[in-house]
mmCIF file of C-alpha atoms in Angstrom:
data_model
loop_
_atom_site.group_PDB
_atom_site.id
_atom_site.type_symbol
_atom_site.label_atom_id
_atom_site.label_comp_id
_atom_site.label_asym_id
_atom_site.label_seq_id
_atom_site.Cartn_x
_atom_site.Cartn_y
_atom_site.Cartn_z
ATOM 1 C CA MET R 199 53.592 -2.159 21.124
ATOM 2 C CA ASN R 200 53.052 1.406 19.840
ATOM 3 C CA ILE R 201 51.022 2.660 18.070
ATOM 4 C CA LEU R 202 50.965 6.143 17.693
ATOM 5 C CA GLU R 203 54.980 7.898 19.617
ATOM 6 C CA ALA R 204 54.436 11.269 19.444
ATOM 7 C CA VAL R 205 58.282 14.094 20.220
ATOM 8 C CA LYS R 206 58.630 16.891 21.263
ATOM 9 C CA ILE R 207 56.045 18.490 19.168
ATOM 10 C CA HIS R 208 55.402 21.866 18.633
ATOM 11 C CA LYS R 209 52.050 23.733 16.729
ATOM 12 C CA SER R 210 52.535 27.364 16.275
ATOM 13 C CA TYR R 211 50.515 30.319 14.080
ATOM 14 C CA GLY R 212 51.480 33.027 12.509
ATOM 15 C CA ASN R 213 54.557 34.088 11.631
ATOM 16 C CA LYS R 214 57.090 36.025 13.792
ATOM 17 C CA PHE R 215 55.999 39.006 13.688
ATOM 18 C CA ASN R 216 52.555 37.713 15.179
ATOM 19 C CA LYS R 217 52.995 33.786 16.502
ATOM 20 C CA GLN R 218 50.055 32.182 18.393
ATOM 21 C CA GLU R 219 52.669 28.934 20.165
ATOM 22 C CA VAL R 220 49.409 26.309 20.590
ATOM 23 C CA LEU R 221 51.561 23.124 20.937
ATOM 24 C CA MET R 222 54.397 23.095 23.528
ATOM 25 C CA GLY R 223 56.621 20.162 23.105
ATOM 26 C CA ILE R 224 54.051 17.814 23.498
ATOM 27 C CA ASP R 225 55.770 14.209 23.528
ATOM 28 C CA LEU R 226 53.001 11.413 24.183
ATOM 29 C CA ASP R 227 52.638 7.355 23.448
ATOM 30 C CA ILE R 228 49.155 4.950 22.174
ATOM 31 C CA ARG R 229 49.651 2.162 22.698
ATOM 32 C CA LYS R 230 48.329 -0.829 20.500
ATOM 33 C CA GLY R 231 44.756 -1.907 21.682
ATOM 34 C CA GLU R 232 44.195 1.617 24.021
ATOM 35 C CA PHE R 233 40.594 4.737 23.923
ATOM 36 C CA VAL R 234 42.657 7.134 25.446
ATOM 37 C CA SER R 235 41.104 10.847 25.519
ATOM 38 C CA ILE R 236 41.965 14.174 24.898
ATOM 39 C CA MET R 237 41.131 16.713 27.674
ATOM 40 C CA GLY R 238 41.657 20.010 28.246
ATOM 41 C CA ALA R 239 39.871 23.828 28.578
ATOM 42 C CA SER R 240 38.828 25.250 25.440
ATOM 43 C CA GLY R 241 41.870 27.269 23.644
ATOM 44 C CA SER R 242 44.149 23.851 24.800
ATOM 45 C CA GLY R 243 45.795 23.199 22.347
ATOM 46 C CA LYS R 244 43.424 19.091 22.704
ATOM 47 C CA THR R 245 41.173 19.664 18.860
ATOM 48 C CA THR R 246 45.240 21.208 17.184
ATOM 49 C CA LEU R 247 46.933 17.701 19.072
ATOM 50 C CA LEU R 248 44.464 15.666 18.113
ATOM 51 C CA ASN R 249 44.359 17.823 14.160
ATOM 52 C CA VAL R 250 48.393 18.394 12.920
ATOM 53 C CA LEU R 251 48.248 13.587 15.377
ATOM 54 C CA SER R 252 45.439 12.427 12.433
ATOM 55 C CA SER R 253 47.109 14.738 9.703
ATOM 56 C CA ILE R 254 45.167 17.124 9.197
ATOM 57 C CA ASP R 255 47.354 19.621 9.794
ATOM 58 C CA LYS R 256 51.124 19.496 10.663
ATOM 59 C CA VAL R 257 53.398 20.998 12.772
ATOM 60 C CA SER R 258 55.780 23.175 13.335
ATOM 61 C CA ASP R 259 58.381 21.187 14.616
ATOM 62 C CA GLY R 260 58.976 17.756 16.307
ATOM 63 C CA THR R 261 58.186 14.121 14.967
ATOM 64 C CA ILE R 262 54.645 11.413 14.706
ATOM 65 C CA TYR R 263 55.032 7.839 14.438
ATOM 66 C CA ILE R 264 52.440 5.579 13.324
ATOM 67 C CA GLU R 265 52.607 1.806 13.149
ATOM 68 C CA GLY R 266 56.375 3.025 13.028
ATOM 69 C CA LYS R 267 56.112 5.633 10.507
ATOM 70 C CA GLU R 268 57.717 8.498 10.477
ATOM 71 C CA MET R 269 53.966 10.590 9.149
ATOM 72 C CA THR R 270 55.290 13.926 10.268
ATOM 73 C CA SER R 271 58.905 13.142 7.032
ATOM 74 C CA MET R 272 56.012 11.869 3.979
ATOM 75 C CA LYS R 273 55.001 14.216 1.131
ATOM 76 C CA GLU R 274 50.751 14.882 0.674
ATOM 77 C CA ARG R 275 51.042 11.746 -2.215
ATOM 78 C CA GLN R 276 52.257 9.827 0.997
ATOM 79 C CA LEU R 277 50.085 11.603 2.628
ATOM 80 C CA ALA R 278 46.804 10.354 1.744
ATOM 81 C CA GLN R 279 47.910 6.775 1.525
ATOM 82 C CA PHE R 280 49.064 6.013 4.337
ATOM 83 C CA ARG R 281 45.241 7.502 5.563
ATOM 84 C CA LYS R 282 43.471 5.110 3.147
ATOM 85 C CA ASN R 283 45.741 2.177 4.801
ATOM 86 C CA TYR R 284 45.789 3.456 8.170
ATOM 87 C CA LEU R 285 43.787 5.307 9.419
ATOM 88 C CA GLY R 286 39.965 5.979 10.564
ATOM 89 C CA PHE R 287 38.261 8.938 10.975
ATOM 90 C CA ILE R 288 35.301 10.316 13.152
ATOM 91 C CA PHE R 289 33.730 13.986 13.531
ATOM 92 C CA GLN R 290 31.726 15.273 15.660
ATOM 93 C CA ASP R 291 28.965 16.519 12.786
ATOM 94 C CA TYR R 292 28.904 13.233 11.371
ATOM 95 C CA ASN R 293 30.800 13.904 7.457
ATOM 96 C CA LEU R 294 28.576 11.712 5.567
ATOM 97 C CA LEU R 295 27.248 11.797 1.775
ATOM 98 C CA ASP R 296 23.362 12.863 1.572
ATOM 99 C CA THR R 297 23.633 11.335 -1.889
ATOM 100 C CA LEU R 298 24.861 7.318 -0.656
ATOM 101 C CA THR R 299 22.761 5.383 1.860
ATOM 102 C CA VAL R 300 23.704 4.331 4.894
ATOM 103 C CA LYS R 301 25.470 1.013 3.322
ATOM 104 C CA GLU R 302 27.709 2.767 0.178
ATOM 105 C CA ASN R 303 28.910 5.230 3.179
ATOM 106 C CA ILE R 304 30.267 3.153 5.357
ATOM 107 C CA LEU R 305 32.326 0.775 2.802
ATOM 108 C CA LEU R 306 33.165 3.738 0.768
ATOM 109 C CA PRO R 307 36.776 2.951 2.368
ATOM 110 C CA LEU R 308 36.490 -0.094 0.650
ATOM 111 C CA SER R 309 35.549 1.191 -2.817
ATOM 112 C CA ILE R 310 38.832 3.827 -2.600
ATOM 113 C CA THR R 311 41.401 0.434 -1.719
ATOM 114 C CA LYS R 312 39.084 -1.813 -4.157
ATOM 115 C CA THR R 313 38.465 -4.637 -1.587
ATOM 116 C CA PRO R 314 37.153 -7.356 -3.240
ATOM 117 C CA LYS R 315 32.848 -7.634 -3.596
ATOM 118 C CA ARG R 316 32.416 -10.585 -1.390
ATOM 119 C CA ALA R 317 35.442 -9.414 1.361
ATOM 120 C CA ALA R 318 33.734 -6.457 1.320
ATOM 121 C CA GLU R 319 29.739 -7.368 1.657
ATOM 122 C CA GLU R 320 31.367 -9.690 4.930
ATOM 123 C CA LYS R 321 32.942 -6.669 6.301
ATOM 124 C CA PHE R 322 30.073 -4.391 6.007
ATOM 125 C CA LYS R 323 27.367 -6.596 7.529
ATOM 126 C CA THR R 324 30.629 -7.674 10.527
ATOM 127 C CA VAL R 325 31.165 -3.907 11.295
ATOM 128 C CA ALA R 326 27.111 -3.072 10.927
ATOM 129 C CA THR R 327 26.103 -5.877 12.859
ATOM 130 C CA ASP R 328 28.189 -5.178 15.772
ATOM 131 C CA LEU R 329 26.918 -1.006 15.749
ATOM 132 C CA GLY R 330 23.213 -1.768 15.274
ATOM 133 C CA ILE R 331 23.100 -0.224 12.352
ATOM 134 C CA TYR R 332 22.639 -3.751 9.610
ATOM 135 C CA GLU R 333 18.944 -2.603 9.447
ATOM 136 C CA LEU R 334 19.684 1.053 8.083
ATOM 137 C CA LYS R 335 21.317 -0.822 5.266
ATOM 138 C CA ASP R 336 19.543 1.039 2.272
ATOM 139 C CA LYS R 337 17.968 4.407 4.050
ATOM 140 C CA TYR R 338 19.837 7.741 3.950
ATOM 141 C CA PRO R 339 21.341 9.676 6.106
ATOM 142 C CA ASN R 340 18.011 12.278 5.931
ATOM 143 C CA GLU R 341 15.926 8.673 7.422
ATOM 144 C CA ILE R 342 18.302 7.887 10.033
ATOM 145 C CA SER R 343 18.665 9.820 13.615
ATOM 146 C CA GLY R 344 21.982 12.028 14.612
ATOM 147 C CA GLY R 345 23.278 9.091 16.966
ATOM 148 C CA GLN R 346 22.525 5.975 14.102
ATOM 149 C CA LYS R 347 24.454 8.496 12.169
ATOM 150 C CA GLN R 348 27.630 8.352 13.543
ATOM 151 C CA ARG R 349 26.905 4.973 14.404
ATOM 152 C CA THR R 350 27.078 5.121 10.725
ATOM 153 C CA SER R 351 30.217 7.380 11.094
ATOM 154 C CA ALA R 352 31.801 5.122 13.748
ATOM 155 C CA ALA R 353 31.254 1.772 10.893
ATOM 156 C CA ARG R 354 33.318 3.882 8.390
ATOM 157 C CA ALA R 355 35.275 3.856 10.580
ATOM 158 C CA PHE R 356 36.196 0.750 11.351
ATOM 159 C CA ILE R 357 35.884 -1.488 8.566
ATOM 160 C CA HIS R 358 39.204 -0.971 6.902
ATOM 161 C CA GLU R 359 40.791 -2.553 10.590
ATOM 162 C CA PRO R 360 42.512 1.298 10.692
ATOM 163 C CA SER R 361 45.657 0.954 12.671
ATOM 164 C CA ILE R 362 44.251 4.246 15.016
ATOM 165 C CA ILE R 363 41.121 5.642 15.318
ATOM 166 C CA PHE R 364 40.612 9.113 15.668
ATOM 167 C CA ALA R 365 38.031 11.202 17.439
ATOM 168 C CA ASP R 366 37.162 14.189 17.400
ATOM 169 C CA GLU R 367 33.641 15.428 19.839
ATOM 170 C CA PRO R 368 31.812 12.438 18.231
ATOM 171 C CA THR R 369 29.053 12.671 20.792
ATOM 172 C CA GLY R 370 29.208 16.712 20.561
ATOM 173 C CA ALA R 371 25.802 16.994 18.575
ATOM 174 C CA LEU R 372 24.000 14.194 20.240
ATOM 175 C CA ASP R 373 21.415 13.345 23.166
ATOM 176 C CA SER R 374 23.086 11.524 25.977
ATOM 177 C CA LYS R 375 20.654 8.766 25.199
ATOM 178 C CA SER R 376 22.604 7.946 21.690
ATOM 179 C CA ALA R 377 26.161 9.307 23.037
ATOM 180 C CA SER R 378 25.861 6.629 25.424
ATOM 181 C CA ASP R 379 24.568 4.381 23.207
ATOM 182 C CA LEU R 380 27.544 5.716 20.475
ATOM 183 C CA LEU R 381 29.970 5.308 23.813
ATOM 184 C CA ASN R 382 28.833 1.863 25.122
ATOM 185 C CA LYS R 383 29.459 0.774 21.198
ATOM 186 C CA LEU R 384 33.233 1.996 20.953
ATOM 187 C CA SER R 385 33.527 0.452 23.940
ATOM 188 C CA ASP R 386 32.677 -3.082 22.382
ATOM 189 C CA LEU R 387 34.696 -2.469 20.186
ATOM 190 C CA ASN R 388 38.056 -1.501 21.315
ATOM 191 C CA GLN R 389 37.810 -4.849 23.176
ATOM 192 C CA LYS R 390 36.423 -6.734 20.715
ATOM 193 C CA ARG R 391 38.450 -5.947 17.861
ATOM 194 C CA LYS R 392 42.064 -4.301 19.858
ATOM 195 C CA ALA R 393 41.527 -1.165 18.305
ATOM 196 C CA THR R 394 43.023 2.003 18.965
ATOM 197 C CA ILE R 395 40.626 5.502 19.346
ATOM 198 C CA LEU R 396 42.424 8.125 20.232
ATOM 199 C CA MET R 397 38.880 11.190 21.072
ATOM 200 C CA VAL R 398 39.579 14.285 21.493
ATOM 201 C CA THR R 399 36.169 15.406 24.433
ATOM 202 C CA HIS R 400 34.775 17.411 26.654
ATOM 203 C CA ASP R 401 32.156 15.514 28.427
ATOM 204 C CA PRO R 402 33.502 13.502 31.644
ATOM 205 C CA VAL R 403 31.351 11.007 30.416
ATOM 206 C CA ALA R 404 31.794 10.220 27.648
ATOM 207 C CA ALA R 405 36.106 10.206 28.851
ATOM 208 C CA SER R 406 35.141 7.426 31.884
ATOM 209 C CA TYR R 407 34.806 5.274 28.637
ATOM 210 C CA CYS R 408 38.433 5.792 27.282
ATOM 211 C CA SER R 409 41.527 3.479 29.577
ATOM 212 C CA ARG R 410 43.019 6.645 29.501
ATOM 213 C CA VAL R 411 42.375 10.326 30.193
ATOM 214 C CA ILE R 412 45.338 12.806 28.793
ATOM 215 C CA PHE R 413 45.013 16.375 30.583
ATOM 216 C CA ILE R 414 45.913 18.842 28.421
ATOM 217 C CA LYS R 415 46.596 23.250 29.243
ATOM 218 C CA ASP R 416 47.764 25.686 27.565
ATOM 219 C CA GLY R 417 49.193 23.840 25.116
ATOM 220 C CA ARG R 418 51.379 20.370 27.309
ATOM 221 C CA ILE R 419 49.952 18.078 28.806
ATOM 222 C CA TYR R 420 48.870 18.291 32.187
ATOM 223 C CA THR R 421 48.383 15.303 33.327
ATOM 224 C CA GLN R 422 47.243 11.762 32.718
ATOM 225 C CA LEU R 423 44.583 9.470 34.907
ATOM 226 C CA ASN R 424 44.651 5.104 34.315
ATOM 227 C CA LYS R 425 41.551 3.695 34.701
ATOM 228 C CA GLY R 426 42.776 0.492 35.542
ATOM 229 C CA GLU R 427 40.405 -1.722 37.365
ATOM 230 C CA GLN R 428 38.056 0.782 38.863
ATOM 231 C CA SER R 429 34.693 1.389 37.780
ATOM 232 C CA ARG R 430 33.948 3.823 35.135
ATOM 233 C CA GLN R 431 31.752 5.775 37.911
ATOM 234 C CA SER R 432 35.089 5.482 39.612
ATOM 235 C CA PHE R 433 36.824 7.120 36.629
ATOM 236 C CA PHE R 434 34.309 9.475 36.490
ATOM 237 C CA GLN R 435 34.838 11.321 39.788
ATOM 238 C CA ASP R 436 38.230 11.383 39.278
ATOM 239 C CA ILE R 437 38.051 13.285 36.053
ATOM 240 C CA MET R 438 35.177 15.134 37.983
ATOM 241 C CA LYS R 439 38.340 16.382 40.632
ATOM 242 C CA THR R 440 40.866 16.426 37.207
ATOM 243 C CA GLN R 441 38.688 19.444 35.638
ATOM 244 C CA GLY R 442 37.842 20.698 38.616
ATOM 245 C CA VAL R 443 41.446 21.439 39.843
ATOM 246 C CA LEU R 444 42.206 22.582 35.723
ATOM 247 C CA GLY R 445 39.354 24.835 36.205
ATOM 248 C CA GLY R 446 36.276 23.175 34.476
ATOM 249 C CA VAL R 447 36.354 22.506 30.657
ATOM 250 C CA GLN R 448 34.027 23.889 28.039
ATOM 251 C CA ASN R 449 32.811 22.623 24.666
ATOM 252 C CA GLU R 450 35.529 23.763 22.044
ATOM 253 C CA HIS R 451 34.735 24.754 18.368
#
């Protein structure tokens, strides 16, 4: 079953006199329970693709369906409601509120949907324990490490059990140990909860935790790799080889 379907996605900026085409007719399906990464060189369009798929930006042309609902035709109010119920987000810079505790930050999506207190408490305990941050619940963001902040951000994305979670360079600001901890937790939650995750990354190590890697070049899908039954190390080597063919992948801000 497909959670996300994108059909002939185009995105351009500027006007007819000075037009920059970033995405050029991309077709993409994400199945339920997949952990997929998007990779590509700086300027290839990978971040733009994530932004239009996640409704942060609007497509210039094409159609996006999530859970069979056509997201691209929704008005802003419908879209806000849709995001609240169906989408989760993990950003590179955490996007935590400094005035709220770890627990309060994680519970934000449930407070918006008016989830009963007891149910919210149970969901919080489960997801915070799964991500190894339950004991930090009363601390504020400035009292915890970058890795702990990102796991808090991940817990906030997972807590309302969205249809799909979009992660934009989630390990970009982390040291290698914190990045590895986060990726192991995301992989565990992907398998345990059958959570669907779509992640943009420049890091082949991060991509090797996924079940499928989509490579973008010049606004089009260049190729895809499926992990299948191979080890993470073997998949990492395949990713590195494909990067070599693409001419290397740099960080994109």
